[in-house]
Amino acid sequence: MVERSIGKWRELALATALLVGGCASPSSDWHLAPFATHMNSFDGGSTTEFAGGIGLLKDPGPEGGPKIRALRPLLSETWNDDGTRILDWFPPLGRTSWRKDELISYFFPFYTARSTPNSDRRKFMMLLLPGILYTEEADETDHLAVFPFYGDIRDFLTFERIHFILFPLYMRTVREQNETDHALFPIFSVTRPRVGIDGDVVGTTKGWRVWPLYGQVEREDSYDRRFVLWPIGNFQTNHLERSEENHEHIKSVFPLFTQTKVGTYRGYTFLWPFFGYATDPREDFIQVDAPFPLVRYQRGGKNTNGTERTRFWPFYSHLKADLAESTSVVWPLVTWRYEDYLGHDRTSLYVLPFWRSWTERIDHGEREGEVTDSWRKFWPLWSQESTGPRTTTTVLPLNPLMKSDFVDFHWGWIWQLYRTVEDGANRTERGWLGLWWR
């Protein structure tokens, strides 16, 4: 009896092995969803899924395309035709990418790093929480900052150099050939031009401040700015490189009143930023805010491409510029937008949260009017995207955000009930968790 039972199990196991072995041929499709599925695509590539889409192996066909390995939504790695390689881990928090000899890596909010060994400026940079920065420059010098204790770093933010000891007690910054020494930042500072190796003055900025009581800074052929009891009193003269008529003069008693004068332009704000009035007869320009940002009326202005804006936020807003026009009703619920750029025009319509769409067309030449890209989404039931001859249709695209291939790849497989891709005469279909493939 026992031998007979063992014999039956042996026969069943052999039959199962033969069945799976036959289905698992690399040149054929096999379907054991939701456990495993292998499908060959019409472009010569193949896709293998495990556990309803958690595991993914995608290989390109002869015409190229990305190679993908993924354990979604935790981990994915992509190799592209241009040689770039991208590793996403715990997306969107972590990413490491390789492009030729460049490496960029981050894991928010703990660290960010960049390696460019052939750069003529910086070879390596790493920033770690809670405030450690290390860099290796092209001249083989290393720089380290351990905030707030000590730091000596180059090319960070907008500064050429930042050096500090027990911040905010002392800090020196260098920017555009000018040095600023700070004590008890931001209270005391002195700015002066740098002096070159030959003894010549190379900078053009000088100033000092005892914040918030008084401060002044001047830059040759650029600006002269002062404050008194910051932020209350501000007095600026900008664009000194221009003719005297076109210098910009700003006087402000914040937040009560600000006056701006440039040529024939006059601008005034009252109780900043709520009420404002500006006019320029030479440019045929006028702008009224009453109050900002709820109400704005703007017309004319040669230097702004004749921008027209009418806003009674959130009920109605209309913008007309040289290359764009948009209208919103009960913002952000209904928005229509037209854009003209790089030989194409795009029209968009958003009726949130349910409808989003845009269509892009060629706007000149023999192909004028031809649709190159389009996207439609009736959330949460249906979406369709067309790029050239390829059209992708999805049922139950539950992602409420704007179009995002990143979100769809890592999480869309969980909720997409049905997805089809058509490219000319070729068509593929996938059901929820891969239960249906064709």
Short mmCIF file of C-alpha atoms in Angstrom, two decimals:
data_model
loop_
_atom_site.label_atom_id
_atom_site.label_comp_id
_atom_site.label_asym_id
_atom_site.label_seq_id
_atom_site.Cartn_x
_atom_site.Cartn_y
_atom_site.Cartn_z
CA MET A 1 0.00 0.00 0.00
CA VAL A 2 2.80 2.36 0.96
CA GLU A 3 4.79 1.45 -2.16
CA ARG A 4 1.68 2.10 -4.31
CA SER A 5 1.22 5.56 -2.73
CA ILE A 6 4.90 6.40 -3.23
CA GLY A 7 4.58 5.34 -6.85
CA LYS A 8 1.61 7.62 -7.43
CA TRP A 9 3.44 10.60 -5.88
CA ARG A 10 6.51 9.82 -7.99
CA GLU A 11 4.40 9.82 -11.15
CA LEU A 12 2.71 13.12 -10.16
CA ALA A 13 6.05 14.76 -9.37
CA LEU A 14 7.50 13.59 -12.70
CA ALA A 15 4.50 14.91 -14.63
CA THR A 16 4.73 18.28 -12.84
CA ALA A 17 8.46 18.52 -13.55
CA LEU A 18 7.91 17.79 -17.23
CA LEU A 19 5.11 20.37 -17.40
CA VAL A 20 7.10 23.12 -15.69
CA GLY A 21 10.25 22.21 -17.58
CA GLY A 22 8.41 22.46 -20.88
CA CYS A 23 6.81 25.80 -19.98
CA ALA A 24 10.07 27.26 -18.71
CA SER A 25 11.82 27.25 -22.06
CA PRO A 26 13.43 30.66 -22.64
CA SER A 27 11.87 30.88 -26.11
CA SER A 28 8.29 30.25 -24.93
CA ASP A 29 5.72 31.90 -22.68
CA TRP A 30 4.72 30.30 -19.42
CA HIS A 31 2.11 31.34 -16.92
CA LEU A 32 1.85 30.24 -13.29
CA ALA A 33 0.40 33.50 -11.92
CA PRO A 34 0.45 34.91 -9.39
CA PHE A 35 3.57 32.86 -8.57
CA ALA A 36 5.55 33.29 -11.80
CA THR A 37 4.98 34.39 -15.40
CA HIS A 38 7.31 34.68 -18.39
CA MET A 39 6.21 36.57 -21.53
CA ASN A 40 8.05 37.38 -24.74
CA SER A 41 7.23 40.84 -26.13
CA PHE A 42 6.66 41.83 -29.74
CA ASP A 43 9.95 43.78 -29.85
CA GLY A 44 11.98 40.63 -29.14
CA GLY A 45 12.46 41.27 -25.43
CA SER A 46 11.00 39.36 -22.48
CA THR A 47 9.41 40.01 -19.09
CA THR A 48 9.37 37.66 -16.11
CA GLU A 49 7.29 38.39 -13.01
CA PHE A 50 7.22 36.71 -9.62
CA ALA A 51 4.71 36.96 -6.76
CA GLY A 52 2.15 38.99 -8.72
CA GLY A 53 4.67 41.62 -9.84
CA ILE A 54 6.86 42.01 -6.76
CA GLY A 55 9.79 40.42 -8.58
CA LEU A 56 10.50 41.67 -12.10
CA LEU A 57 13.08 40.67 -14.73
CA LYS A 58 12.85 42.62 -17.97
CA ASP A 59 15.28 42.13 -20.87
CA PRO A 60 15.32 44.27 -24.04
CA GLY A 61 14.99 43.04 -27.60
CA PRO A 62 17.42 43.53 -30.50
CA GLU A 63 16.30 47.14 -30.99
CA GLY A 64 17.38 48.03 -27.46
CA GLY A 65 15.64 49.38 -24.41
CA PRO A 66 16.14 49.25 -20.65
CA LYS A 67 17.18 46.12 -18.79
CA ILE A 68 15.42 45.98 -15.40
CA ARG A 69 15.74 43.92 -12.25
CA ALA A 70 13.35 44.79 -9.41
CA LEU A 71 11.96 43.70 -6.06
CA ARG A 72 9.10 46.19 -5.93
CA PRO A 73 8.51 48.52 -4.26
CA LEU A 74 11.73 48.17 -2.26
CA LEU A 75 14.46 47.88 -4.88
CA SER A 76 15.00 48.26 -8.62
CA GLU A 77 17.98 48.51 -10.96
CA THR A 78 17.88 49.74 -14.56
CA TRP A 79 20.54 49.58 -17.29
CA ASN A 80 19.85 52.01 -20.19
CA ASP A 81 21.11 52.01 -23.76
CA ASP A 82 23.21 55.13 -23.18
CA GLY A 83 25.28 53.32 -20.56
CA THR A 84 23.61 54.83 -17.52
CA ARG A 85 22.72 52.60 -14.61
CA ILE A 86 20.20 53.53 -11.90
CA LEU A 87 19.64 51.77 -8.58
CA ASP A 88 16.55 52.86 -6.59
CA TRP A 89 16.27 51.59 -3.02
CA PHE A 90 13.38 52.35 -0.73
CA PRO A 91 12.16 54.72 -3.46
CA PRO A 92 11.90 57.65 -3.55
CA LEU A 93 14.27 58.00 -0.57
CA GLY A 94 17.37 56.33 -2.00
CA ARG A 95 19.01 56.36 -5.43
CA THR A 96 22.45 55.63 -6.87
CA SER A 97 23.18 56.34 -10.53
CA TRP A 98 26.22 55.75 -12.72
CA ARG A 99 26.86 57.68 -15.93
CA LYS A 100 30.23 57.08 -17.56
CA ASP A 101 32.70 57.98 -14.80
CA GLU A 102 30.18 59.92 -12.70
CA LEU A 103 28.41 58.50 -9.65
CA ILE A 104 25.59 60.22 -7.74
CA SER A 105 24.06 58.66 -4.64
CA TYR A 106 21.67 59.77 -1.91
CA PHE A 107 19.42 58.42 0.80
CA PHE A 108 17.15 61.15 2.13
CA PRO A 109 17.65 62.65 4.65
CA PHE A 110 20.82 60.87 5.77
CA TYR A 111 23.43 61.40 3.05
CA THR A 112 24.20 62.57 -0.46
CA ALA A 113 27.39 61.85 -2.42
CA ARG A 114 28.85 62.59 -5.84
CA SER A 115 31.98 61.24 -7.49
CA THR A 116 33.43 62.83 -10.66
CA PRO A 117 37.05 61.61 -10.84
CA ASN A 118 37.79 63.34 -14.16
CA SER A 119 36.37 66.72 -13.16
CA ASP A 120 38.66 69.75 -13.33
CA ARG A 121 37.04 71.14 -10.13
CA ARG A 122 35.82 68.53 -7.64
CA LYS A 123 36.42 64.79 -7.65
CA PHE A 124 34.27 63.72 -4.71
CA MET A 125 31.70 65.15 -2.30
CA MET A 126 29.75 63.55 0.55
CA LEU A 127 27.29 65.23 2.92
CA LEU A 128 26.16 63.30 6.01
CA LEU A 129 23.73 64.12 8.77
CA PRO A 130 23.94 65.75 11.26
CA GLY A 131 26.24 68.15 9.37
CA ILE A 132 29.41 66.44 8.09
CA LEU A 133 30.72 67.44 4.66
CA TYR A 134 33.81 65.97 2.99
CA THR A 135 35.19 66.96 -0.42
CA GLU A 136 38.17 66.04 -2.57
CA GLU A 137 39.13 68.69 -5.10
CA ALA A 138 40.82 68.31 -8.47
CA ASP A 139 44.06 69.66 -7.00
CA GLU A 140 44.14 66.61 -4.66
CA THR A 141 43.32 68.70 -1.56
CA ASP A 142 40.77 67.37 0.95
CA HIS A 143 38.30 69.55 2.84
CA LEU A 144 36.15 68.70 5.84
CA ALA A 145 33.34 70.36 7.77
CA VAL A 146 31.85 69.07 11.02
CA PHE A 147 29.08 71.52 11.81
CA PRO A 148 29.05 73.54 14.04
CA PHE A 149 32.57 72.83 15.34
CA TYR A 150 34.89 73.33 12.37
CA GLY A 151 34.72 73.59 8.62
CA ASP A 152 36.87 74.51 5.62
CA ILE A 153 35.04 73.74 2.37
CA ARG A 154 35.14 74.87 -1.25
CA ASP A 155 32.42 75.59 -3.85
CA PHE A 156 29.46 75.06 -1.55
CA LEU A 157 26.09 76.69 -2.17
CA THR A 158 26.99 80.03 -3.84
CA PHE A 159 30.35 80.43 -2.09
CA GLU A 160 33.84 79.71 -3.36
CA ARG A 161 35.00 79.01 0.20
CA ILE A 162 33.46 78.75 3.67
CA HIS A 163 35.61 78.52 6.79
CA PHE A 164 34.10 78.46 10.29
CA ILE A 165 35.09 77.70 13.88
CA LEU A 166 32.40 77.08 16.50
CA PHE A 167 29.67 78.51 14.28
CA PRO A 168 28.14 81.09 14.79
CA LEU A 169 31.11 82.52 16.71
CA TYR A 170 33.34 82.91 13.64
CA MET A 171 32.96 82.34 9.89
CA ARG A 172 34.73 83.58 6.76
CA THR A 173 33.11 83.32 3.34
CA VAL A 174 34.57 84.02 -0.11
CA ARG A 175 32.37 84.80 -3.08
CA GLU A 176 33.21 86.45 -6.40
CA GLN A 177 36.69 87.55 -5.22
CA ASN A 178 35.34 89.17 -2.05
CA GLU A 179 35.84 88.08 1.57
CA THR A 180 33.40 88.47 4.45
CA ASP A 181 34.31 87.86 8.09
CA HIS A 182 31.40 87.09 10.43
CA ALA A 183 31.34 87.15 14.24
CA LEU A 184 28.28 85.88 16.08
CA PHE A 185 26.60 85.35 12.70
CA PRO A 186 24.52 87.14 11.52
CA ILE A 187 25.16 90.06 13.88
CA PHE A 188 28.66 91.36 12.95
CA SER A 189 30.31 91.21 9.52
CA VAL A 190 32.88 93.03 7.40
CA THR A 191 33.20 92.56 3.62
CA ARG A 192 36.26 93.58 1.63
CA PRO A 193 37.82 92.87 -1.78
CA ARG A 194 40.39 90.09 -1.99
CA VAL A 195 43.98 90.90 -2.80
CA GLY A 196 45.74 88.84 -5.47
CA ILE A 197 49.18 87.21 -5.24
CA ASP A 198 50.76 90.24 -6.97
CA GLY A 199 49.18 92.61 -4.45
CA ASP A 200 46.45 93.89 -6.77
CA VAL A 201 42.88 94.22 -5.48
CA VAL A 202 40.73 91.71 -7.42
CA GLY A 203 37.34 92.11 -5.71
CA THR A 204 34.86 94.97 -6.03
CA THR A 205 32.66 94.67 -2.92
CA LYS A 206 32.98 96.29 0.48
CA GLY A 207 30.62 96.74 3.41
CA TRP A 208 29.84 96.05 7.05
CA ARG A 209 26.88 95.46 9.33
CA VAL A 210 25.80 95.38 12.93
CA TRP A 211 22.57 93.48 12.49
CA PRO A 212 19.77 94.42 12.91
CA LEU A 213 20.79 98.04 13.66
CA TYR A 214 22.60 99.08 10.50
CA GLY A 215 24.37 97.61 7.49
CA GLN A 216 25.74 98.69 4.14
CA VAL A 217 27.36 96.96 1.16
CA GLU A 218 28.62 98.43 -2.11
CA ARG A 219 29.73 96.72 -5.27
CA GLU A 220 31.48 98.70 -7.97
CA ASP A 221 29.33 99.23 -11.08
CA SER A 222 26.60 97.06 -9.60
CA TYR A 223 24.79 98.20 -6.42
CA ASP A 224 24.76 100.22 -3.19
CA ARG A 225 22.49 98.78 -0.45
CA ARG A 226 21.83 99.82 3.15
CA PHE A 227 19.45 98.89 5.95
CA VAL A 228 18.42 100.50 9.21
CA LEU A 229 16.66 98.47 11.92
CA TRP A 230 16.32 95.50 9.55
CA PRO A 231 13.87 94.67 8.06
CA ILE A 232 12.17 98.07 8.56
CA GLY A 233 14.38 100.48 6.63
CA ASN A 234 15.88 99.41 3.28
CA PHE A 235 17.52 101.73 0.74
CA GLN A 236 19.01 100.37 -2.47
CA THR A 237 20.45 101.60 -5.74
CA ASN A 238 20.93 98.74 -8.21
CA HIS A 239 22.17 98.31 -11.80
CA LEU A 240 24.88 100.94 -11.48
CA GLU A 241 26.43 99.60 -14.68
CA ARG A 242 23.54 101.20 -16.59
CA SER A 243 23.08 104.85 -17.43
CA GLU A 244 22.00 106.98 -14.47
CA GLU A 245 18.46 107.24 -15.84
CA ASN A 246 18.07 103.46 -15.67
CA HIS A 247 19.43 102.89 -12.16
CA GLU A 248 16.96 101.10 -9.91
CA HIS A 249 16.13 102.98 -6.69
CA ILE A 250 14.28 101.23 -3.86
CA LYS A 251 13.12 102.85 -0.63
CA SER A 252 11.26 100.77 1.91
CA VAL A 253 9.75 101.20 5.35
CA PHE A 254 8.76 97.57 5.79
CA PRO A 255 5.99 96.48 5.73
CA LEU A 256 4.16 99.81 5.46
CA PHE A 257 5.50 101.24 2.21
CA THR A 258 7.98 100.50 -0.61
CA GLN A 259 8.82 102.62 -3.65
CA THR A 260 10.74 101.37 -6.71
CA LYS A 261 11.92 103.65 -9.54
CA VAL A 262 13.64 102.58 -12.79
CA GLY A 263 13.55 105.00 -15.72
CA THR A 264 9.86 105.78 -16.27
CA TYR A 265 8.77 102.81 -14.14
CA ARG A 266 7.22 103.53 -10.76
CA GLY A 267 6.13 100.81 -8.34
CA TYR A 268 4.55 101.10 -4.90
CA THR A 269 3.53 98.57 -2.27
CA PHE A 270 1.45 99.21 0.82
CA LEU A 271 1.31 96.76 3.71
CA TRP A 272 3.58 94.38 1.76
CA PRO A 273 2.75 92.15 0.02
CA PHE A 274 -0.96 92.81 -0.02
CA PHE A 275 -1.46 96.06 -1.92
CA GLY A 276 0.58 97.30 -4.86
CA TYR A 277 0.49 99.59 -7.86
CA ALA A 278 3.02 99.88 -10.70
CA THR A 279 3.07 101.75 -13.97
CA ASP A 280 5.49 102.51 -16.81
CA PRO A 281 4.13 104.87 -19.50
CA ARG A 282 7.08 104.21 -21.81
CA GLU A 283 6.40 100.47 -21.76
CA ASP A 284 2.60 100.87 -21.65
CA PHE A 285 2.59 98.82 -18.46
CA ILE A 286 0.24 98.78 -15.47
CA GLN A 287 -0.16 96.38 -12.54
CA VAL A 288 -2.50 96.50 -9.56
CA ASP A 289 -2.59 94.13 -6.54
CA ALA A 290 -5.61 94.63 -4.28
CA PRO A 291 -4.86 92.53 -2.31
CA PHE A 292 -2.10 90.16 -3.47
CA PRO A 293 -2.36 87.26 -4.23
CA LEU A 294 -6.16 87.36 -4.39
CA VAL A 295 -6.60 90.16 -6.92
CA ARG A 296 -4.15 91.20 -9.65
CA TYR A 297 -4.64 93.21 -12.83
CA GLN A 298 -1.69 93.47 -15.23
CA ARG A 299 -1.48 94.79 -18.78
CA GLY A 300 1.22 95.70 -21.27
CA GLY A 301 4.97 95.87 -20.87
CA LYS A 302 7.32 95.42 -23.80
CA ASN A 303 9.98 93.88 -21.57
CA THR A 304 7.51 91.21 -20.36
CA ASN A 305 6.35 90.25 -23.87
CA GLY A 306 3.06 92.05 -23.32
CA THR A 307 1.96 89.79 -20.47
CA GLU A 308 -1.68 90.15 -19.47
CA ARG A 309 -2.95 88.81 -16.17
CA THR A 310 -6.37 89.01 -14.53
CA ARG A 311 -6.84 87.25 -11.21
CA PHE A 312 -9.70 87.05 -8.74
CA TRP A 313 -8.33 84.12 -6.80
CA PRO A 314 -9.53 81.45 -6.34
CA PHE A 315 -12.59 82.07 -8.53
CA TYR A 316 -10.99 83.14 -11.81
CA SER A 317 -7.51 83.69 -13.24
CA HIS A 318 -6.31 84.35 -16.78
CA LEU A 319 -2.71 84.71 -18.00
CA LYS A 320 -1.67 85.54 -21.55
CA ALA A 321 2.02 85.74 -22.38
CA ASP A 322 4.11 85.48 -25.54
CA LEU A 323 4.32 81.66 -25.56
CA ALA A 324 1.67 80.60 -23.07
CA GLU A 325 -1.93 81.20 -22.08
CA SER A 326 -3.86 79.74 -19.17
CA THR A 327 -7.26 80.09 -17.53
CA SER A 328 -8.30 78.80 -14.11
CA VAL A 329 -11.78 78.65 -12.61
CA VAL A 330 -12.21 77.90 -8.90
CA TRP A 331 -8.46 77.20 -8.66
CA PRO A 332 -7.12 74.54 -8.56
CA LEU A 333 -10.20 72.62 -9.69
CA VAL A 334 -10.39 73.70 -13.37
CA THR A 335 -7.37 74.82 -15.43
CA TRP A 336 -6.89 75.15 -19.18
CA ARG A 337 -3.41 75.89 -20.53
CA TYR A 338 -1.74 76.42 -23.92
CA GLU A 339 2.05 76.39 -24.41
CA ASP A 340 4.23 76.91 -27.49
CA TYR A 341 7.81 75.69 -27.24
CA LEU A 342 10.56 73.97 -29.28
CA GLY A 343 8.47 73.60 -32.42
CA HIS A 344 5.49 72.07 -30.60
CA ASP A 345 2.34 73.35 -28.96
CA ARG A 346 0.60 71.71 -26.03
CA THR A 347 -2.96 72.12 -24.80
CA SER A 348 -3.87 70.92 -21.31
CA LEU A 349 -7.11 70.58 -19.37
CA TYR A 350 -7.35 69.71 -15.68
CA VAL A 351 -10.63 69.20 -13.83
CA LEU A 352 -9.39 68.05 -10.44
CA PRO A 353 -9.40 65.52 -9.00
CA PHE A 354 -11.08 63.49 -11.74
CA TRP A 355 -9.78 64.62 -15.15
CA ARG A 356 -6.29 65.47 -16.42
CA SER A 357 -5.22 65.63 -20.05
CA TRP A 358 -2.75 67.16 -22.45
CA THR A 359 -2.08 66.90 -26.19
CA GLU A 360 1.14 67.91 -27.94
CA ARG A 361 1.28 68.74 -31.67
CA ILE A 362 3.88 69.87 -34.21
CA ASP A 363 3.20 73.53 -34.98
CA HIS A 364 5.07 74.08 -38.26
CA GLY A 365 6.23 72.44 -41.49
CA GLU A 366 4.69 69.61 -43.46
CA ARG A 367 3.72 67.75 -40.27
CA GLU A 368 1.96 70.75 -38.71
CA GLY A 369 -0.95 69.64 -36.55
CA GLU A 370 0.29 66.07 -36.16
CA VAL A 371 -0.16 64.71 -32.62
CA THR A 372 3.15 63.47 -31.16
CA ASP A 373 2.16 62.88 -27.53
CA SER A 374 -1.05 62.79 -25.55
CA TRP A 375 -2.21 61.77 -22.10
CA ARG A 376 -5.69 61.32 -20.61
CA LYS A 377 -6.65 60.31 -17.09
CA PHE A 378 -10.13 59.88 -15.64
CA TRP A 379 -9.20 59.18 -12.05
CA PRO A 380 -9.50 56.63 -10.54
CA LEU A 381 -10.98 54.54 -13.37
CA TRP A 382 -8.99 54.96 -16.60
CA SER A 383 -5.91 56.50 -18.22
CA GLN A 384 -4.38 56.48 -21.69
CA GLU A 385 -0.99 57.66 -22.92
CA SER A 386 0.16 57.85 -26.55
CA THR A 387 3.73 58.50 -27.68
CA GLY A 388 4.23 58.12 -31.40
CA PRO A 389 2.74 54.78 -32.48
CA ARG A 390 2.61 53.34 -28.93
CA THR A 391 -0.54 53.64 -26.81
CA THR A 392 -0.80 52.47 -23.19
CA THR A 393 -4.25 52.11 -21.57
CA THR A 394 -4.75 51.42 -17.85
CA VAL A 395 -7.87 50.50 -15.87
CA LEU A 396 -7.83 51.63 -12.21
CA PRO A 397 -4.83 53.97 -12.21
CA LEU A 398 -5.35 54.81 -8.54
CA ASN A 399 -2.37 57.18 -8.29
CA PRO A 400 -4.06 60.58 -7.70
CA LEU A 401 -0.92 62.56 -8.63
CA MET A 402 0.20 63.91 -11.98
CA LYS A 403 1.64 61.57 -14.59
CA SER A 404 4.60 59.78 -13.01
CA ASP A 405 6.33 56.80 -14.61
CA PHE A 406 8.36 56.45 -11.40
CA VAL A 407 5.25 55.97 -9.24
CA ASP A 408 3.54 53.70 -11.79
CA PHE A 409 6.57 51.43 -12.06
CA HIS A 410 7.19 50.97 -8.35
CA TRP A 411 3.61 50.91 -7.06
CA GLY A 412 1.18 50.84 -10.00
CA TRP A 413 1.30 47.04 -10.36
CA ILE A 414 -0.43 46.78 -6.96
CA TRP A 415 -3.66 48.50 -8.00
CA GLN A 416 -3.79 48.45 -11.82
CA LEU A 417 -6.69 46.16 -12.70
CA TYR A 418 -5.86 45.94 -16.41
CA ARG A 419 -3.15 47.40 -18.65
CA THR A 420 -2.65 47.13 -22.41
CA VAL A 421 0.15 48.37 -24.68
CA GLU A 422 -0.44 48.73 -28.44
CA ASP A 423 2.33 49.47 -30.92
CA GLY A 424 1.05 49.29 -34.48
CA ALA A 425 -0.27 45.78 -35.07
CA ASN A 426 1.29 44.48 -31.83
CA ARG A 427 -0.57 44.32 -28.53
CA THR A 428 0.14 43.07 -25.01
CA GLU A 429 -2.29 42.81 -22.10
CA ARG A 430 -1.79 42.35 -18.36
CA GLY A 431 -4.37 41.81 -15.65
CA TRP A 432 -4.16 42.53 -11.92
CA LEU A 433 -1.11 40.86 -10.28
CA GLY A 434 -0.35 39.22 -13.62
CA LEU A 435 -3.33 36.86 -13.38
CA TRP A 436 -4.03 37.62 -17.02
CA TRP A 437 -1.28 37.97 -19.64
CA ARG A 438 -1.51 38.01 -23.39
#
